[in-house]
Coordinates of C-alpha atoms in Angstrom, one line a residue:
Chain J
X1 CA 36.3 122.7 185.7
X2 CA 39.4 123.5 187.2
X3 CA 40.3 127.2 186.7
X4 CA 38.6 130.3 185.4
X5 CA 39.2 133.8 184.5
X6 CA 37.3 137.0 183.7
X7 CA 39.1 139.9 182.4
X8 CA 37.0 143.1 181.3
X9 CA 38.9 145.2 178.9
X10 CA 38.2 148.3 176.6
X11 CA 37.9 147.6 172.9
X12 CA 41.5 149.9 172.2
X13 CA 43.6 148.4 169.9
X14 CA 46.7 147.9 171.9
X15 CA 45.2 145.4 174.2
X16 CA 44.7 142.9 171.1
X17 CA 47.9 141.9 172.0
X18 CA 47.3 142.1 175.9
X19 CA 44.9 139.8 175.4
X20 CA 46.3 137.2 173.8
X21 CA 49.4 137.0 176.0
X22 CA 46.7 136.8 178.9
X23 CA 44.6 133.9 177.5
X24 CA 48.2 132.4 176.6
X25 CA 49.4 132.2 180.0
X26 CA 46.2 131.0 181.2
X27 CA 46.3 128.1 178.9
X28 CA 49.7 127.5 180.1
X29 CA 48.5 125.5 183.2
X30 CA 47.5 122.8 180.9
X31 CA 51.1 122.8 179.6
X32 CA 50.2 123.1 175.7
X33 CA 52.3 122.9 173.1
X34 CA 54.0 125.8 171.6
X35 CA 51.9 125.5 168.2
X36 CA 48.7 124.7 170.5
X37 CA 49.4 128.0 172.5
X38 CA 50.2 129.6 169.2
X39 CA 46.5 128.3 167.6
X40 CA 45.1 129.7 170.7
X41 CA 46.6 133.1 170.7
X42 CA 45.6 133.7 166.8
X43 CA 42.0 132.6 167.2
X44 CA 41.4 135.0 170.5
X45 CA 43.1 138.0 168.3
X46 CA 40.5 137.1 165.5
X47 CA 37.9 137.0 167.7
X48 CA 39.2 140.6 169.7
X49 CA 39.8 142.5 166.6
X50 CA 36.4 141.4 165.3
X51 CA 34.6 143.0 168.8
X52 CA 36.9 146.1 167.7
X53 CA 36.4 146.9 164.5
X54 CA 32.9 145.5 163.5
X55 CA 31.3 145.0 167.1
X56 CA 31.6 148.4 168.3
X57 CA 33.5 149.9 165.2
X58 CA 36.2 151.0 166.3
X59 CA 34.5 153.1 169.0
X60 CA 34.5 152.6 172.6
X61 CA 33.1 149.6 174.1
X62 CA 33.8 147.0 176.6
X63 CA 35.2 143.3 175.8
X64 CA 35.0 140.5 178.4
X65 CA 37.4 137.7 177.9
X66 CA 36.7 134.2 179.6
X67 CA 38.6 131.5 180.6
X68 CA 37.2 128.0 181.8
X69 CA 39.7 124.7 182.3
X70 CA 39.0 121.5 182.4
X71 CA 41.3 118.5 182.6
X72 CA 42.3 118.4 178.8
X73 CA 40.5 121.4 177.3
X74 CA 40.3 124.8 177.1
X75 CA 36.8 127.0 176.6
X76 CA 37.7 130.7 175.8
X77 CA 35.0 133.5 175.5
X78 CA 34.9 136.7 173.6
X79 CA 32.1 138.8 174.5
X80 CA 31.4 142.2 173.0
X81 CA 27.9 144.5 173.4
X82 CA 28.0 146.1 170.1
X83 CA 26.2 145.9 167.4
X84 CA 25.7 142.7 166.8
X85 CA 26.0 140.4 163.4
X86 CA 23.1 140.5 161.0
X87 CA 23.7 137.2 159.4
X88 CA 26.0 135.0 161.1
X89 CA 25.8 132.0 158.7
X90 CA 27.3 134.3 155.9
X91 CA 29.9 136.1 158.5
X92 CA 31.0 132.8 158.8
X93 CA 31.4 132.3 155.1
X94 CA 35.6 132.4 154.1
X95 CA 36.6 136.0 152.5
X96 CA 33.2 138.1 153.4
X97 CA 33.6 140.9 155.2
X98 CA 31.3 143.9 155.6
X99 CA 34.2 146.4 155.4
X100 CA 36.0 145.8 152.8
X101 CA 37.3 148.9 152.9
X102 CA 39.7 148.2 155.7
X103 CA 41.4 146.3 153.5
X104 CA 39.7 143.2 155.9
X105 CA 40.6 139.5 154.7
X106 CA 37.4 138.3 155.7
X107 CA 39.6 135.4 156.9
X108 CA 38.7 135.8 161.1
X109 CA 36.2 132.9 161.5
X110 CA 37.4 130.8 159.0
X111 CA 41.1 130.9 161.0
X112 CA 39.0 130.3 164.4
X113 CA 37.5 127.7 163.4
X114 CA 40.6 126.0 161.9
X115 CA 42.4 126.6 164.7
X116 CA 40.6 126.0 167.5
X117 CA 37.9 122.6 168.0
X118 CA 34.7 124.2 168.3
X119 CA 33.3 127.4 167.3
X120 CA 30.2 128.5 168.1
X121 CA 28.8 132.0 167.6
X122 CA 25.8 133.6 169.3
X123 CA 24.6 137.5 168.0
X124 CA 21.7 139.4 168.3
X125 CA 21.4 142.7 166.8
X126 CA 22.1 145.7 168.8
X127 CA 23.2 143.7 171.6
X128 CA 26.1 142.4 170.9
X129 CA 27.9 139.3 170.0
X130 CA 29.8 136.0 172.2
X131 CA 32.2 134.3 170.4
X132 CA 32.7 130.4 172.3
X133 CA 35.9 128.6 171.4
X134 CA 37.3 125.3 172.4
X135 CA 40.5 123.7 171.9
X136 CA 41.6 119.9 173.4
X137 CA 45.1 120.4 174.8
X138 CA 47.3 117.2 173.8
X139 CA 48.0 115.1 177.2
X140 CA 51.7 114.6 177.4
X141 CA 53.3 111.6 179.1
X142 CA 54.8 112.1 182.2
X143 CA 52.6 115.0 183.0
X144 CA 51.3 115.5 186.7
X145 CA 48.4 117.4 187.0
X146 CA 49.6 118.0 190.0
X147 CA 48.2 120.3 193.6
Chain D
X1 CA 54.9 151.9 165.0
X2 CA 53.5 149.5 168.0
X3 CA 56.1 148.5 170.3
X4 CA 56.3 144.7 169.0
X5 CA 56.6 145.0 165.8
X6 CA 59.4 146.9 163.9
X7 CA 60.2 147.5 159.9
X8 CA 63.3 147.4 158.1
X9 CA 63.3 148.6 154.7
X10 CA 66.1 148.2 152.1
X11 CA 65.9 149.7 147.8
X12 CA 67.4 146.9 145.7
X13 CA 66.8 147.4 141.9
X14 CA 63.6 147.4 141.7
X15 CA 62.6 145.4 144.5
X16 CA 61.5 147.0 148.5
X17 CA 62.7 144.4 150.9
X18 CA 61.0 144.8 154.1
X19 CA 62.3 142.9 157.2
X20 CA 59.4 142.3 160.0
X21 CA 59.7 141.6 163.4
X22 CA 57.3 141.1 166.3
X23 CA 53.5 140.5 165.9
X24 CA 51.8 141.6 162.4
X25 CA 48.1 142.1 164.0
X26 CA 45.7 144.6 163.4
X27 CA 47.5 147.9 164.5
X28 CA 50.7 146.6 163.2
X29 CA 49.2 146.0 159.9
X30 CA 47.8 149.5 159.9
X31 CA 51.4 150.8 160.6
X32 CA 52.5 148.6 157.6
X33 CA 50.3 149.9 155.3
X34 CA 50.9 153.6 156.2
X35 CA 54.1 153.1 155.9
X36 CA 54.6 151.2 152.5
X37 CA 51.6 152.0 150.7
X38 CA 53.0 155.0 149.5
X39 CA 56.5 154.1 149.0
X40 CA 54.3 151.8 146.0
X41 CA 52.3 155.0 145.1
X42 CA 55.9 156.9 143.9
X43 CA 56.1 154.3 141.1
X44 CA 59.8 153.2 141.2
X45 CA 58.9 150.1 143.1
X46 CA 58.2 146.6 141.1
X47 CA 58.6 144.2 143.5
X48 CA 57.8 143.8 147.2
X49 CA 59.8 141.3 149.0
X50 CA 58.9 140.5 152.9
X51 CA 61.7 138.6 155.1
X52 CA 59.6 137.8 158.4
X53 CA 62.6 136.1 160.1
X54 CA 61.9 137.8 163.1
X55 CA 58.1 137.6 162.9
X56 CA 57.0 134.8 165.3
X57 CA 52.9 136.0 165.1
X58 CA 50.5 137.0 162.3
X59 CA 46.7 137.0 162.0
X60 CA 44.2 137.9 159.5
X61 CA 45.0 141.7 160.0
X62 CA 48.2 141.0 158.6
X63 CA 47.3 138.6 155.7
X64 CA 44.5 141.2 154.6
X65 CA 47.6 144.1 154.5
X66 CA 49.7 141.9 152.5
X67 CA 46.7 140.9 150.3
X68 CA 45.7 144.2 149.8
X69 CA 50.1 145.2 148.6
X70 CA 49.7 142.2 146.3
X71 CA 46.0 143.5 144.8
X72 CA 48.0 146.9 144.4
X73 CA 51.6 145.5 142.7
X74 CA 49.8 143.2 140.6
X75 CA 47.5 145.3 138.5
X76 CA 51.1 146.9 137.4
X77 CA 52.7 143.8 137.0
X78 CA 54.5 143.5 140.0
X79 CA 54.8 141.0 142.9
X80 CA 54.9 139.9 146.4
X81 CA 57.0 137.7 147.6
X82 CA 57.7 136.3 151.1
X83 CA 60.5 134.6 152.6
X84 CA 61.8 132.8 156.1
X85 CA 58.1 132.2 157.8
X86 CA 58.0 130.7 161.2
X87 CA 55.7 128.2 161.8
X88 CA 52.7 130.2 163.3
X89 CA 53.1 132.2 160.2
X90 CA 53.3 129.6 158.0
X91 CA 50.0 127.7 159.6
X92 CA 48.3 131.2 159.1
X93 CA 49.1 131.5 155.1
X94 CA 48.2 127.5 154.8
X95 CA 44.6 128.4 156.6
X96 CA 43.8 131.3 154.5
X97 CA 45.2 130.3 151.3
X98 CA 47.5 133.0 150.8
X99 CA 49.9 130.4 149.6
X100 CA 48.2 130.0 146.1
X101 CA 48.9 133.0 145.1
X102 CA 52.2 134.6 147.0
X103 CA 55.3 132.4 146.6
X104 CA 57.4 131.2 149.6
X105 CA 61.6 131.4 148.5
X106 CA 63.9 129.7 149.9
X107 CA 65.4 132.8 151.6
X108 CA 65.6 136.5 151.4
X109 CA 68.4 136.5 148.2
X110 CA 66.3 133.9 146.0
X111 CA 63.3 136.5 146.8
X112 CA 65.3 139.6 145.5
X113 CA 66.9 137.4 142.4
X114 CA 63.8 135.8 141.0

C-alpha cells in the first residue's frame, strides 16, 4: 500500500459533493484519466447517498470514508453505522429500492458495479453497512512514481 | 439551490426548456424536483427539454428525478428530451438504460422543434 486516507463526516447532503472531491483528489496521486476520476466520483456519490438516505433514513449519522492507494489500484470504503441492509442480494438488483416514494431510481449499486472493477457489500441489520470498491488505474507510458 | 447546481428556465411553445449547469446529485435533484414539478402540474407544459451543456456530473439521484418527470409527463402524452450531454452524464445514462426511454437530440433547436 502506497498511501491511505481516513475521513469521518456527518451524513449531511452538502457533504456528498465534498466526499466526491476528497476521493478524487486522493485518487489523483495515481494520475488517472478524467474518465477514471469521474467513475470513482460517481461510485462514491452513490455509496455516500445510500448511507445517508438508507443507512440513516436521512437522520444524523456518521460516515467513514477510507481510501487506500496501491501501485495501480485504488480501494475506497464507505462505512455507516445505520440500520443495515436486510437483503443484500435483493438490494444489488437493478431498479430495486426500498424508498420509491423518494423517486429513488434503484440504480445506485448498478452504477457502482459498472464504474468500479470490484464492489463488495457487507451489512448487518442495526449495525451498519460497509461498501468496499476497487478500481484499477491504467498505467500511462512514461508515468513516474517519483519520490 | 445548491452552490454547485444552476437551472435556467425558458418557455418555448408548449415546451419547458431547462438549462442545467454544475452537478445533478441528490441535493440538486431535490431542488430540480421542487422547482420543476409544480410548473408541470400547472398543466400548460407538454414537453420537458433539458439542455445539459454545462452539467458535468450526474448520479442515480439525478437519473431518478429525470425519470420521475418522464413518468409524470408520459401519462399526459408528453415527453422528456435531452441534449448536449457531457461524457460522464452520457455514461450514467447508458449504465442506467435511460436512453431506452429518453431520447438525446443533437441540439437544443432539434429538441424543441421535434
